[in-house]
Amino acid sequence: MARTTNPYRPGFNAAPPAFVGRERLLGAVREALAVAALDGRTPRPIIITGTRGVGKTVALGEAASLAAAEHAWPTVHVEVRPGRDFTPLLAERLNAARHLLEHTTSDDRRHPVITGGKLGASALGVGGEVEVQLERHGPGPVDPLEAALGAAMRVAMEEGAGLVITLDEVQYAERAELAGFTAILQERMADNWPLVVIVAGLPSIREPRRVVTYLERGEWHELGLLSQDEAEQALTEPAADAGRPMEPEAARELATASGGYPYAVQLYGHHAWRASSGAGRIALDHALAAGEAARRELEEGLYVARWNDASEREREYLAAVARLIVGSGEATGGAVAAELGKASTEVSYLRDRLLKKGTLYSAGSHLSFITPGMAEWVARL
């Protein structure tokens, strides 16, 4: 029997086949591109926040695809890394973008994302790869980033194009370096550059001690869990498109088990596809088998990783949350404090830490584990 490709994509930075539940964000990206391309103004930056696994990096990729497909604009992408300056790399890739704009036509730029010194064939519409010769500045500009950005924007405007900059994992950026970058953007707002800036990071980037003024006034979007209907749509559409439709009962079972966590939606769908190999449809029994396999994978992967990432006191807090959820179906900050025999003020810092890490999330006063099934796993430890 010929192998049928599994349409579900659990994993880091793997774009799901159905990008659902993010219509408001994509609408904001389209509007920002239109403001820059058609209105002749530089729009406010777009800031995407959310815990790990909700699709921030994928959203940046979708934004880059929109810019290329709808406006033939290239995207300069940088992932910020702990303990490393990001602006030298950004300047280097801006120089690469300038070369791209100088040596290609709009038809060639239908899917370029600049992430290094080489541009793939899809970026240029030709076979193989083209090495981009990057300028190395000697003594001269005091600020290489400002020089690179200004040069790239001048060429973009001469070519009737624009540019998108995406920064990922911004929580790792040093505040002073991020402030320096945004100061350049703020200073050049009056120049009406055709430039769209989109950044993404964990919710901690909203903390007063970390956020910089320019971003504070941007357009913020928090990505969270998918609704039941959205999760079912994310499961049924890829299956139908791949020629093995998913029955409603199976979709309902998998969506509920996933808790709407985008990574888990893809993981459960992946295992349902495997369980239904050779069948014409994905039925409830395949979904139930997939649930067992997906839970084992979550236990051996995300549960262990997030437990090991917690301090001893954080683990005590997580254990109390788990006991309450398993015992009564819900946990609040006050109930967790009482379970630990502490005043709420004594343990609120633990709650805040775990929310910022993305191990827990809050819905009003109620606390839950972001990863489905983790409460039961912690309760068994």
mmCIF file of C-alpha atoms in Angstrom:
data_model
loop_
_atom_site.group_PDB
_atom_site.id
_atom_site.type_symbol
_atom_site.label_atom_id
_atom_site.label_comp_id
_atom_site.label_asym_id
_atom_site.label_seq_id
_atom_site.Cartn_x
_atom_site.Cartn_y
_atom_site.Cartn_z
ATOM 1 C CA MET A 1 0.000 0.000 0.000
ATOM 2 C CA ALA A 2 1.317 3.435 -0.921
ATOM 3 C CA ARG A 3 2.095 5.660 2.033
ATOM 4 C CA THR A 4 -0.219 8.635 2.524
ATOM 5 C CA THR A 5 1.523 11.635 4.029
ATOM 6 C CA ASN A 6 0.455 12.473 7.578
ATOM 7 C CA PRO A 7 -0.929 16.053 7.386
ATOM 8 C CA TYR A 8 -0.477 16.889 11.077
ATOM 9 C CA ARG A 9 2.709 18.610 12.203
ATOM 10 C CA PRO A 10 3.564 18.459 15.890
ATOM 11 C CA GLY A 11 6.890 20.074 16.593
ATOM 12 C CA PHE A 12 8.648 23.405 16.891
ATOM 13 C CA ASN A 13 7.995 26.000 14.178
ATOM 14 C CA ALA A 14 6.000 23.528 12.091
ATOM 15 C CA ALA A 15 3.212 25.417 10.349
ATOM 16 C CA PRO A 16 -0.095 23.582 10.832
ATOM 17 C CA PRO A 17 -2.008 22.751 7.647
ATOM 18 C CA ALA A 18 -5.021 24.686 8.982
ATOM 19 C CA PHE A 19 -4.034 27.915 10.731
ATOM 20 C CA VAL A 20 -7.277 28.480 12.622
ATOM 21 C CA GLY A 21 -8.284 30.705 15.497
ATOM 22 C CA ARG A 22 -5.862 33.497 14.610
ATOM 23 C CA GLU A 23 -8.031 35.543 12.255
ATOM 24 C CA ARG A 24 -7.781 38.730 14.327
ATOM 25 C CA LEU A 25 -3.982 38.617 14.276
ATOM 26 C CA LEU A 26 -3.791 37.915 10.546
ATOM 27 C CA GLY A 27 -6.242 40.752 9.946
ATOM 28 C CA ALA A 28 -3.958 43.085 11.900
ATOM 29 C CA VAL A 29 -0.968 41.991 9.809
ATOM 30 C CA ARG A 30 -2.862 42.604 6.569
ATOM 31 C CA GLU A 31 -3.907 46.039 7.815
ATOM 32 C CA ALA A 32 -0.335 46.953 8.806
ATOM 33 C CA LEU A 33 0.930 45.874 5.380
ATOM 34 C CA ALA A 34 -1.781 47.927 3.681
ATOM 35 C CA VAL A 35 -0.950 50.998 5.784
ATOM 36 C CA ALA A 36 2.716 50.707 4.828
ATOM 37 C CA ALA A 37 2.209 49.750 1.175
ATOM 38 C CA LEU A 38 -0.826 51.824 0.207
ATOM 39 C CA ASP A 39 -1.240 54.643 2.724
ATOM 40 C CA GLY A 40 2.417 55.645 2.762
ATOM 41 C CA ARG A 41 2.783 55.482 6.540
ATOM 42 C CA THR A 42 4.820 53.357 8.913
ATOM 43 C CA PRO A 43 2.327 51.409 11.061
ATOM 44 C CA ARG A 44 2.662 50.679 14.740
ATOM 45 C CA PRO A 45 4.622 47.523 15.552
ATOM 46 C CA ILE A 46 2.685 44.324 16.172
ATOM 47 C CA ILE A 47 3.613 42.426 19.329
ATOM 48 C CA ILE A 48 2.596 38.773 19.751
ATOM 49 C CA THR A 49 2.698 37.179 23.194
ATOM 50 C CA GLY A 50 1.761 33.759 24.484
ATOM 51 C CA THR A 51 3.087 30.702 26.236
ATOM 52 C CA ARG A 52 5.202 28.124 24.427
ATOM 53 C CA GLY A 53 3.384 25.930 21.962
ATOM 54 C CA VAL A 54 0.552 28.321 21.034
ATOM 55 C CA GLY A 55 1.953 29.235 17.623
ATOM 56 C CA LYS A 56 3.862 32.525 17.970
ATOM 57 C CA THR A 57 6.695 31.459 15.667
ATOM 58 C CA VAL A 58 4.232 30.008 13.179
ATOM 59 C CA ALA A 59 2.322 33.313 13.232
ATOM 60 C CA LEU A 60 5.515 35.165 12.294
ATOM 61 C CA GLY A 61 5.936 32.797 9.367
ATOM 62 C CA GLU A 62 2.351 33.408 8.270
ATOM 63 C CA ALA A 63 2.990 37.161 8.374
ATOM 64 C CA ALA A 64 6.066 36.729 6.177
ATOM 65 C CA SER A 65 4.060 34.643 3.706
ATOM 66 C CA LEU A 66 1.362 37.320 3.513
ATOM 67 C CA ALA A 67 3.959 40.038 2.871
ATOM 68 C CA ALA A 68 5.538 38.024 0.062
ATOM 69 C CA ALA A 69 2.336 36.769 -1.556
ATOM 70 C CA GLU A 70 0.324 39.989 -1.392
ATOM 71 C CA HIS A 71 3.029 42.652 -1.764
ATOM 72 C CA ALA A 72 6.225 40.868 -2.918
ATOM 73 C CA TRP A 73 8.005 42.207 0.163
ATOM 74 C CA PRO A 74 10.881 40.268 1.748
ATOM 75 C CA THR A 75 11.004 39.535 5.466
ATOM 76 C CA VAL A 76 14.114 39.813 7.610
ATOM 77 C CA HIS A 77 13.815 37.353 10.473
ATOM 78 C CA VAL A 78 15.973 37.065 13.599
ATOM 79 C CA GLU A 79 15.498 34.750 16.559
ATOM 80 C CA VAL A 80 16.926 36.333 19.704
ATOM 81 C CA ARG A 81 19.109 33.947 21.710
ATOM 82 C CA PRO A 82 19.998 34.080 25.385
ATOM 83 C CA GLY A 83 23.170 36.003 26.156
ATOM 84 C CA ARG A 84 23.761 37.119 22.549
ATOM 85 C CA ASP A 85 23.244 40.510 20.937
ATOM 86 C CA PHE A 86 20.705 40.362 18.144
ATOM 87 C CA THR A 87 21.371 43.712 16.442
ATOM 88 C CA PRO A 88 24.593 42.702 14.616
ATOM 89 C CA LEU A 89 22.757 39.769 13.040
ATOM 90 C CA LEU A 90 19.790 41.996 12.199
ATOM 91 C CA ALA A 91 22.097 44.514 10.517
ATOM 92 C CA GLU A 92 23.732 41.746 8.491
ATOM 93 C CA ARG A 93 20.391 40.419 7.294
ATOM 94 C CA LEU A 94 19.161 43.912 6.457
ATOM 95 C CA ASN A 95 22.188 44.228 4.176
ATOM 96 C CA ALA A 96 21.173 40.925 2.588
ATOM 97 C CA ALA A 97 17.651 42.288 2.100
ATOM 98 C CA ARG A 98 19.041 45.348 0.350
ATOM 99 C CA HIS A 99 20.986 43.149 -2.058
ATOM 100 C CA LEU A 100 17.885 41.059 -2.686
ATOM 101 C CA LEU A 101 15.820 44.150 -3.484
ATOM 102 C CA GLU A 102 18.530 45.495 -5.779
ATOM 103 C CA HIS A 103 18.961 42.310 -7.801
ATOM 104 C CA THR A 104 15.481 40.776 -8.075
ATOM 105 C CA THR A 105 12.110 41.738 -9.474
ATOM 106 C CA SER A 106 8.827 41.672 -7.577
ATOM 107 C CA ASP A 107 7.933 38.346 -9.225
ATOM 108 C CA ASP A 108 11.124 36.836 -7.770
ATOM 109 C CA ARG A 109 10.236 37.938 -4.246
ATOM 110 C CA ARG A 110 7.092 35.951 -3.679
ATOM 111 C CA HIS A 111 8.392 33.917 -0.743
ATOM 112 C CA PRO A 112 11.710 35.197 0.584
ATOM 113 C CA VAL A 113 12.480 35.123 4.279
ATOM 114 C CA ILE A 114 16.019 36.234 5.014
ATOM 115 C CA THR A 115 17.462 34.235 7.890
ATOM 116 C CA GLY A 116 21.105 34.034 6.919
ATOM 117 C CA GLY A 117 23.716 34.703 4.280
ATOM 118 C CA LYS A 118 22.050 32.538 1.634
ATOM 119 C CA LEU A 119 18.673 32.872 -0.017
ATOM 120 C CA GLY A 120 17.013 29.625 -1.026
ATOM 121 C CA ALA A 121 15.703 28.876 -4.479
ATOM 122 C CA SER A 122 12.129 29.624 -3.431
ATOM 123 C CA ALA A 123 13.176 33.166 -2.662
ATOM 124 C CA LEU A 124 14.614 33.897 -6.090
ATOM 125 C CA GLY A 125 12.624 31.609 -8.328
ATOM 126 C CA VAL A 126 15.768 29.936 -9.677
ATOM 127 C CA GLY A 127 17.505 26.628 -9.205
ATOM 128 C CA GLY A 128 20.046 26.215 -6.422
ATOM 129 C CA GLU A 129 21.112 28.934 -4.037
ATOM 130 C CA VAL A 130 22.552 32.383 -4.568
ATOM 131 C CA GLU A 131 25.209 33.575 -2.164
ATOM 132 C CA VAL A 132 24.430 37.063 -0.862
ATOM 133 C CA GLN A 133 27.547 39.204 -0.563
ATOM 134 C CA LEU A 134 27.105 41.157 2.640
ATOM 135 C CA GLU A 135 28.764 44.493 3.163
ATOM 136 C CA ARG A 136 31.266 44.637 5.968
ATOM 137 C CA HIS A 137 31.420 48.131 7.376
ATOM 138 C CA GLY A 138 34.796 49.406 8.442
ATOM 139 C CA PRO A 139 35.282 52.573 10.426
ATOM 140 C CA GLY A 140 32.419 54.873 9.642
ATOM 141 C CA PRO A 141 28.839 54.654 10.860
ATOM 142 C CA VAL A 142 28.574 54.843 14.598
ATOM 143 C CA ASP A 143 25.486 52.662 14.482
ATOM 144 C CA PRO A 144 25.735 49.858 11.877
ATOM 145 C CA LEU A 145 22.106 48.850 12.471
ATOM 146 C CA GLU A 146 20.778 52.307 11.678
ATOM 147 C CA ALA A 147 22.979 52.472 8.581
ATOM 148 C CA ALA A 148 21.843 49.038 7.377
ATOM 149 C CA LEU A 149 18.176 49.757 8.013
ATOM 150 C CA GLY A 150 18.353 53.147 6.311
ATOM 151 C CA ALA A 151 20.120 51.714 3.254
ATOM 152 C CA ALA A 152 17.636 48.838 2.964
ATOM 153 C CA MET A 153 14.666 51.192 3.185
ATOM 154 C CA ARG A 154 16.093 53.589 0.597
ATOM 155 C CA VAL A 155 16.471 50.765 -1.904
ATOM 156 C CA ALA A 156 13.031 49.370 -1.036
ATOM 157 C CA MET A 157 11.402 52.722 -1.742
ATOM 158 C CA GLU A 158 13.347 53.129 -4.994
ATOM 159 C CA GLU A 159 12.063 49.695 -6.072
ATOM 160 C CA GLY A 160 8.487 50.461 -5.049
ATOM 161 C CA ALA A 161 8.650 47.806 -2.345
ATOM 162 C CA GLY A 162 8.871 47.557 1.422
ATOM 163 C CA LEU A 163 10.239 45.362 4.159
ATOM 164 C CA VAL A 164 9.021 43.289 7.103
ATOM 165 C CA ILE A 165 11.165 42.665 10.178
ATOM 166 C CA THR A 166 10.215 39.798 12.497
ATOM 167 C CA LEU A 167 11.925 39.197 15.842
ATOM 168 C CA ASP A 168 11.204 36.018 17.779
ATOM 169 C CA GLU A 169 11.940 35.097 21.417
ATOM 170 C CA VAL A 170 12.182 38.778 22.364
ATOM 171 C CA GLN A 171 12.100 37.898 26.068
ATOM 172 C CA TYR A 172 15.801 37.036 25.688
ATOM 173 C CA ALA A 173 16.745 40.510 24.408
ATOM 174 C CA GLU A 174 18.557 42.858 26.747
ATOM 175 C CA ARG A 175 16.299 45.812 27.421
ATOM 176 C CA ALA A 176 18.982 48.358 26.494
ATOM 177 C CA GLU A 177 19.631 46.709 23.124
ATOM 178 C CA LEU A 178 15.917 46.429 22.357
ATOM 179 C CA ALA A 179 15.438 50.071 23.370
ATOM 180 C CA GLY A 180 18.256 51.098 21.028
ATOM 181 C CA PHE A 181 16.629 49.306 18.104
ATOM 182 C CA THR A 182 13.185 50.767 18.777
ATOM 183 C CA ALA A 183 14.686 54.240 19.246
ATOM 184 C CA ILE A 184 15.858 54.065 15.614
ATOM 185 C CA LEU A 185 12.352 53.078 14.525
ATOM 186 C CA GLN A 186 10.761 55.850 16.538
ATOM 187 C CA GLU A 187 13.155 58.475 15.189
ATOM 188 C CA ARG A 188 12.424 57.473 11.586
ATOM 189 C CA MET A 189 8.616 57.308 11.899
ATOM 190 C CA ALA A 190 8.343 60.726 10.219
ATOM 191 C CA ASP A 191 10.116 59.327 7.134
ATOM 192 C CA ASN A 192 7.063 57.132 6.445
ATOM 193 C CA TRP A 193 9.116 54.079 5.615
ATOM 194 C CA PRO A 194 7.216 51.113 4.100
ATOM 195 C CA LEU A 195 8.267 49.001 7.055
ATOM 196 C CA VAL A 196 6.288 46.546 9.209
ATOM 197 C CA VAL A 197 7.838 45.328 12.460
ATOM 198 C CA ILE A 198 6.423 42.260 14.214
ATOM 199 C CA VAL A 199 7.910 40.818 17.410
ATOM 200 C CA ALA A 200 6.980 37.773 19.464
ATOM 201 C CA GLY A 201 7.816 36.578 22.954
ATOM 202 C CA LEU A 202 6.587 35.096 26.190
ATOM 203 C CA PRO A 203 4.078 37.072 28.297
ATOM 204 C CA SER A 204 6.958 38.335 30.466
ATOM 205 C CA ILE A 205 7.806 40.919 27.787
ATOM 206 C CA ARG A 206 4.822 42.932 29.055
ATOM 207 C CA GLU A 207 6.412 43.451 32.461
ATOM 208 C CA PRO A 208 6.978 47.171 33.167
ATOM 209 C CA ARG A 209 10.681 46.630 33.812
ATOM 210 C CA ARG A 210 11.142 44.944 30.432
ATOM 211 C CA VAL A 211 8.820 46.643 27.957
ATOM 212 C CA VAL A 212 10.191 49.602 25.987
ATOM 213 C CA THR A 213 8.103 52.662 25.189
ATOM 214 C CA TYR A 214 7.913 52.150 21.428
ATOM 215 C CA LEU A 215 6.573 48.616 21.826
ATOM 216 C CA GLU A 216 4.312 49.622 24.696
ATOM 217 C CA ARG A 217 2.390 51.768 22.214
ATOM 218 C CA GLY A 218 2.214 48.996 19.626
ATOM 219 C CA GLU A 219 -0.641 46.676 18.760
ATOM 220 C CA TRP A 220 -0.592 43.739 21.180
ATOM 221 C CA HIS A 221 -2.010 40.311 20.453
ATOM 222 C CA GLU A 222 -2.028 37.492 22.999
ATOM 223 C CA LEU A 223 -2.298 33.990 21.558
ATOM 224 C CA GLY A 224 -4.036 31.495 23.794
ATOM 225 C CA LEU A 225 -5.799 28.158 23.583
ATOM 226 C CA LEU A 226 -8.147 27.269 20.754
ATOM 227 C CA SER A 227 -11.858 26.932 21.426
ATOM 228 C CA GLN A 228 -13.510 23.530 21.041
ATOM 229 C CA ASP A 229 -14.865 24.486 17.612
ATOM 230 C CA GLU A 230 -11.494 25.851 16.495
ATOM 231 C CA ALA A 231 -9.684 22.729 17.663
ATOM 232 C CA GLU A 232 -12.157 20.523 15.785
ATOM 233 C CA GLN A 233 -11.659 22.622 12.660
ATOM 234 C CA ALA A 234 -7.871 22.304 13.003
ATOM 235 C CA LEU A 235 -8.335 18.527 13.122
ATOM 236 C CA THR A 236 -10.990 17.959 10.460
ATOM 237 C CA GLU A 237 -9.738 20.252 7.679
ATOM 238 C CA PRO A 238 -6.309 18.601 7.205
ATOM 239 C CA ALA A 239 -7.848 15.135 7.317
ATOM 240 C CA ALA A 240 -10.425 16.009 4.669
ATOM 241 C CA ASP A 241 -7.820 17.685 2.453
ATOM 242 C CA ALA A 242 -5.554 14.629 2.743
ATOM 243 C CA GLY A 243 -8.357 12.285 1.637
ATOM 244 C CA ARG A 244 -9.126 10.577 4.949
ATOM 245 C CA PRO A 245 -12.035 12.485 6.544
ATOM 246 C CA MET A 246 -12.416 12.558 10.315
ATOM 247 C CA GLU A 247 -15.794 11.609 11.770
ATOM 248 C CA PRO A 248 -17.398 14.240 14.037
ATOM 249 C CA GLU A 249 -17.242 11.994 17.115
ATOM 250 C CA ALA A 250 -13.530 11.422 16.565
ATOM 251 C CA ALA A 251 -12.857 15.146 16.110
ATOM 252 C CA ARG A 252 -14.818 15.941 19.259
ATOM 253 C CA GLU A 253 -12.892 13.355 21.281
ATOM 254 C CA LEU A 254 -9.489 14.560 20.062
ATOM 255 C CA ALA A 255 -10.296 18.267 20.439
ATOM 256 C CA THR A 256 -11.480 17.722 24.015
ATOM 257 C CA ALA A 257 -8.420 15.648 24.887
ATOM 258 C CA SER A 258 -6.104 18.300 23.422
ATOM 259 C CA GLY A 259 -7.532 21.010 25.657
ATOM 260 C CA GLY A 260 -7.247 23.403 22.714
ATOM 261 C CA TYR A 261 -3.462 23.596 23.148
ATOM 262 C CA PRO A 262 -2.251 24.016 19.546
ATOM 263 C CA TYR A 263 0.780 21.734 19.918
ATOM 264 C CA ALA A 264 -1.414 19.015 21.456
ATOM 265 C CA VAL A 265 -4.019 19.402 18.694
ATOM 266 C CA GLN A 266 -1.352 18.553 16.145
ATOM 267 C CA LEU A 267 0.024 15.725 18.285
ATOM 268 C CA TYR A 268 -3.386 14.076 18.767
ATOM 269 C CA GLY A 269 -4.183 14.480 15.077
ATOM 270 C CA HIS A 270 -0.817 12.971 14.160
ATOM 271 C CA HIS A 271 -1.477 9.847 16.225
ATOM 272 C CA ALA A 272 -5.067 9.555 14.974
ATOM 273 C CA TRP A 273 -3.764 9.524 11.421
ATOM 274 C CA ARG A 274 -1.283 6.789 12.303
ATOM 275 C CA ALA A 275 -3.936 4.758 14.124
ATOM 276 C CA SER A 276 -6.260 4.931 11.089
ATOM 277 C CA SER A 277 -3.668 3.732 8.578
ATOM 278 C CA GLY A 278 -5.420 1.657 5.902
ATOM 279 C CA ALA A 279 -8.860 3.007 6.763
ATOM 280 C CA GLY A 280 -10.938 5.323 4.633
ATOM 281 C CA ARG A 281 -11.980 7.527 7.549
ATOM 282 C CA ILE A 282 -10.713 8.458 11.016
ATOM 283 C CA ALA A 283 -13.269 7.006 13.409
ATOM 284 C CA LEU A 284 -13.816 7.224 17.170
ATOM 285 C CA ASP A 285 -11.852 4.039 17.876
ATOM 286 C CA HIS A 286 -8.847 5.542 16.071
ATOM 287 C CA ALA A 287 -9.200 8.691 18.156
ATOM 288 C CA LEU A 288 -9.278 6.693 21.388
ATOM 289 C CA ALA A 289 -6.154 4.776 20.389
ATOM 290 C CA ALA A 290 -4.494 8.056 19.431
ATOM 291 C CA GLY A 291 -5.311 9.484 22.840
ATOM 292 C CA GLU A 292 -3.308 6.802 24.596
ATOM 293 C CA ALA A 293 -0.296 7.261 22.310
ATOM 294 C CA ALA A 294 -0.384 11.059 22.527
ATOM 295 C CA ARG A 295 -0.639 11.040 26.326
ATOM 296 C CA ARG A 296 2.387 8.753 26.583
ATOM 297 C CA GLU A 297 4.354 11.117 24.359
ATOM 298 C CA LEU A 298 3.300 14.135 26.406
ATOM 299 C CA GLU A 299 4.279 12.383 29.640
ATOM 300 C CA GLU A 300 7.719 11.485 28.343
ATOM 301 C CA GLY A 301 8.284 14.899 26.758
ATOM 302 C CA LEU A 302 6.541 18.087 27.839
ATOM 303 C CA TYR A 303 5.425 16.966 31.305
ATOM 304 C CA VAL A 304 8.912 15.881 32.332
ATOM 305 C CA ALA A 305 10.545 18.958 30.763
ATOM 306 C CA ARG A 306 8.249 21.407 32.529
ATOM 307 C CA TRP A 307 8.488 19.572 35.837
ATOM 308 C CA ASN A 308 12.278 19.556 35.649
ATOM 309 C CA ASP A 309 12.232 23.268 34.810
ATOM 310 C CA ALA A 310 10.421 24.042 38.079
ATOM 311 C CA SER A 311 12.190 24.805 41.343
ATOM 312 C CA GLU A 312 11.404 22.806 44.485
ATOM 313 C CA ARG A 313 8.915 25.413 45.701
ATOM 314 C CA GLU A 314 7.351 25.696 42.256
ATOM 315 C CA ARG A 315 6.887 21.924 42.247
ATOM 316 C CA GLU A 316 5.115 22.134 45.591
ATOM 317 C CA TYR A 317 2.790 24.738 44.094
ATOM 318 C CA LEU A 318 2.196 22.632 40.975
ATOM 319 C CA ALA A 319 1.437 19.577 43.106
ATOM 320 C CA ALA A 320 -1.152 21.562 45.082
ATOM 321 C CA VAL A 321 -2.783 22.787 41.856
ATOM 322 C CA ALA A 322 -2.873 19.210 40.553
ATOM 323 C CA ARG A 323 -4.445 17.832 43.734
ATOM 324 C CA LEU A 324 -7.181 20.444 43.627
ATOM 325 C CA ILE A 325 -7.951 19.903 39.945
ATOM 326 C CA VAL A 326 -8.072 16.124 40.288
ATOM 327 C CA GLY A 327 -10.015 16.281 43.550
ATOM 328 C CA SER A 328 -12.563 19.016 42.892
ATOM 329 C CA GLY A 329 -12.179 19.901 39.232
ATOM 330 C CA GLU A 330 -10.810 23.410 39.791
ATOM 331 C CA ALA A 331 -8.038 25.378 41.431
ATOM 332 C CA THR A 332 -7.814 29.040 42.341
ATOM 333 C CA GLY A 333 -4.901 31.011 43.726
ATOM 334 C CA GLY A 334 -6.592 31.263 47.112
ATOM 335 C CA ALA A 335 -7.403 27.550 47.218
ATOM 336 C CA VAL A 336 -3.832 26.632 46.310
ATOM 337 C CA ALA A 337 -2.489 28.859 49.090
ATOM 338 C CA ALA A 338 -4.852 27.213 51.568
ATOM 339 C CA GLU A 339 -3.799 23.766 50.343
ATOM 340 C CA LEU A 340 -0.194 24.740 51.087
ATOM 341 C CA GLY A 341 -1.104 26.238 54.461
ATOM 342 C CA LYS A 342 0.078 29.680 53.385
ATOM 343 C CA ALA A 343 -1.389 33.123 52.916
ATOM 344 C CA SER A 344 -2.044 34.027 49.275
ATOM 345 C CA THR A 345 0.544 36.808 49.455
ATOM 346 C CA GLU A 346 3.222 34.310 50.499
ATOM 347 C CA VAL A 347 2.891 32.156 47.392
ATOM 348 C CA SER A 348 1.619 34.602 44.758
ATOM 349 C CA TYR A 349 5.162 34.940 43.379
ATOM 350 C CA LEU A 350 5.180 31.207 42.621
ATOM 351 C CA ARG A 351 1.898 31.535 40.746
ATOM 352 C CA ASP A 352 3.294 34.437 38.738
ATOM 353 C CA ARG A 353 6.508 32.573 37.887
ATOM 354 C CA LEU A 354 4.625 29.525 36.646
ATOM 355 C CA LEU A 355 2.259 31.652 34.584
ATOM 356 C CA LYS A 356 5.202 33.451 32.964
ATOM 357 C CA LYS A 357 6.946 30.164 32.226
ATOM 358 C CA GLY A 358 3.798 28.903 30.544
ATOM 359 C CA THR A 359 3.398 25.855 32.781
ATOM 360 C CA LEU A 360 0.120 27.229 34.143
ATOM 361 C CA TYR A 361 -2.426 29.600 32.666
ATOM 362 C CA SER A 362 -5.270 31.472 34.305
ATOM 363 C CA ALA A 363 -8.859 31.953 33.216
ATOM 364 C CA GLY A 364 -10.188 34.547 35.600
ATOM 365 C CA SER A 365 -9.372 33.281 39.092
ATOM 366 C CA HIS A 366 -9.018 29.657 37.960
ATOM 367 C CA LEU A 367 -5.660 28.003 37.323
ATOM 368 C CA SER A 368 -5.001 25.153 34.897
ATOM 369 C CA PHE A 369 -2.013 23.402 33.375
ATOM 370 C CA ILE A 370 -1.392 24.646 29.839
ATOM 371 C CA THR A 371 -0.568 21.106 28.698
ATOM 372 C CA PRO A 372 -3.625 18.802 28.772
ATOM 373 C CA GLY A 373 -3.424 15.884 31.177
ATOM 374 C CA MET A 374 -0.491 17.246 33.168
ATOM 375 C CA ALA A 375 -2.597 17.746 36.323
ATOM 376 C CA GLU A 376 -3.352 14.019 36.481
ATOM 377 C CA TRP A 377 0.298 13.180 35.807
ATOM 378 C CA VAL A 378 1.586 15.489 38.563
ATOM 379 C CA ALA A 379 -1.024 14.161 40.990
ATOM 380 C CA ARG A 380 0.339 10.630 40.473
ATOM 381 C CA LEU A 381 3.948 11.580 41.305
#
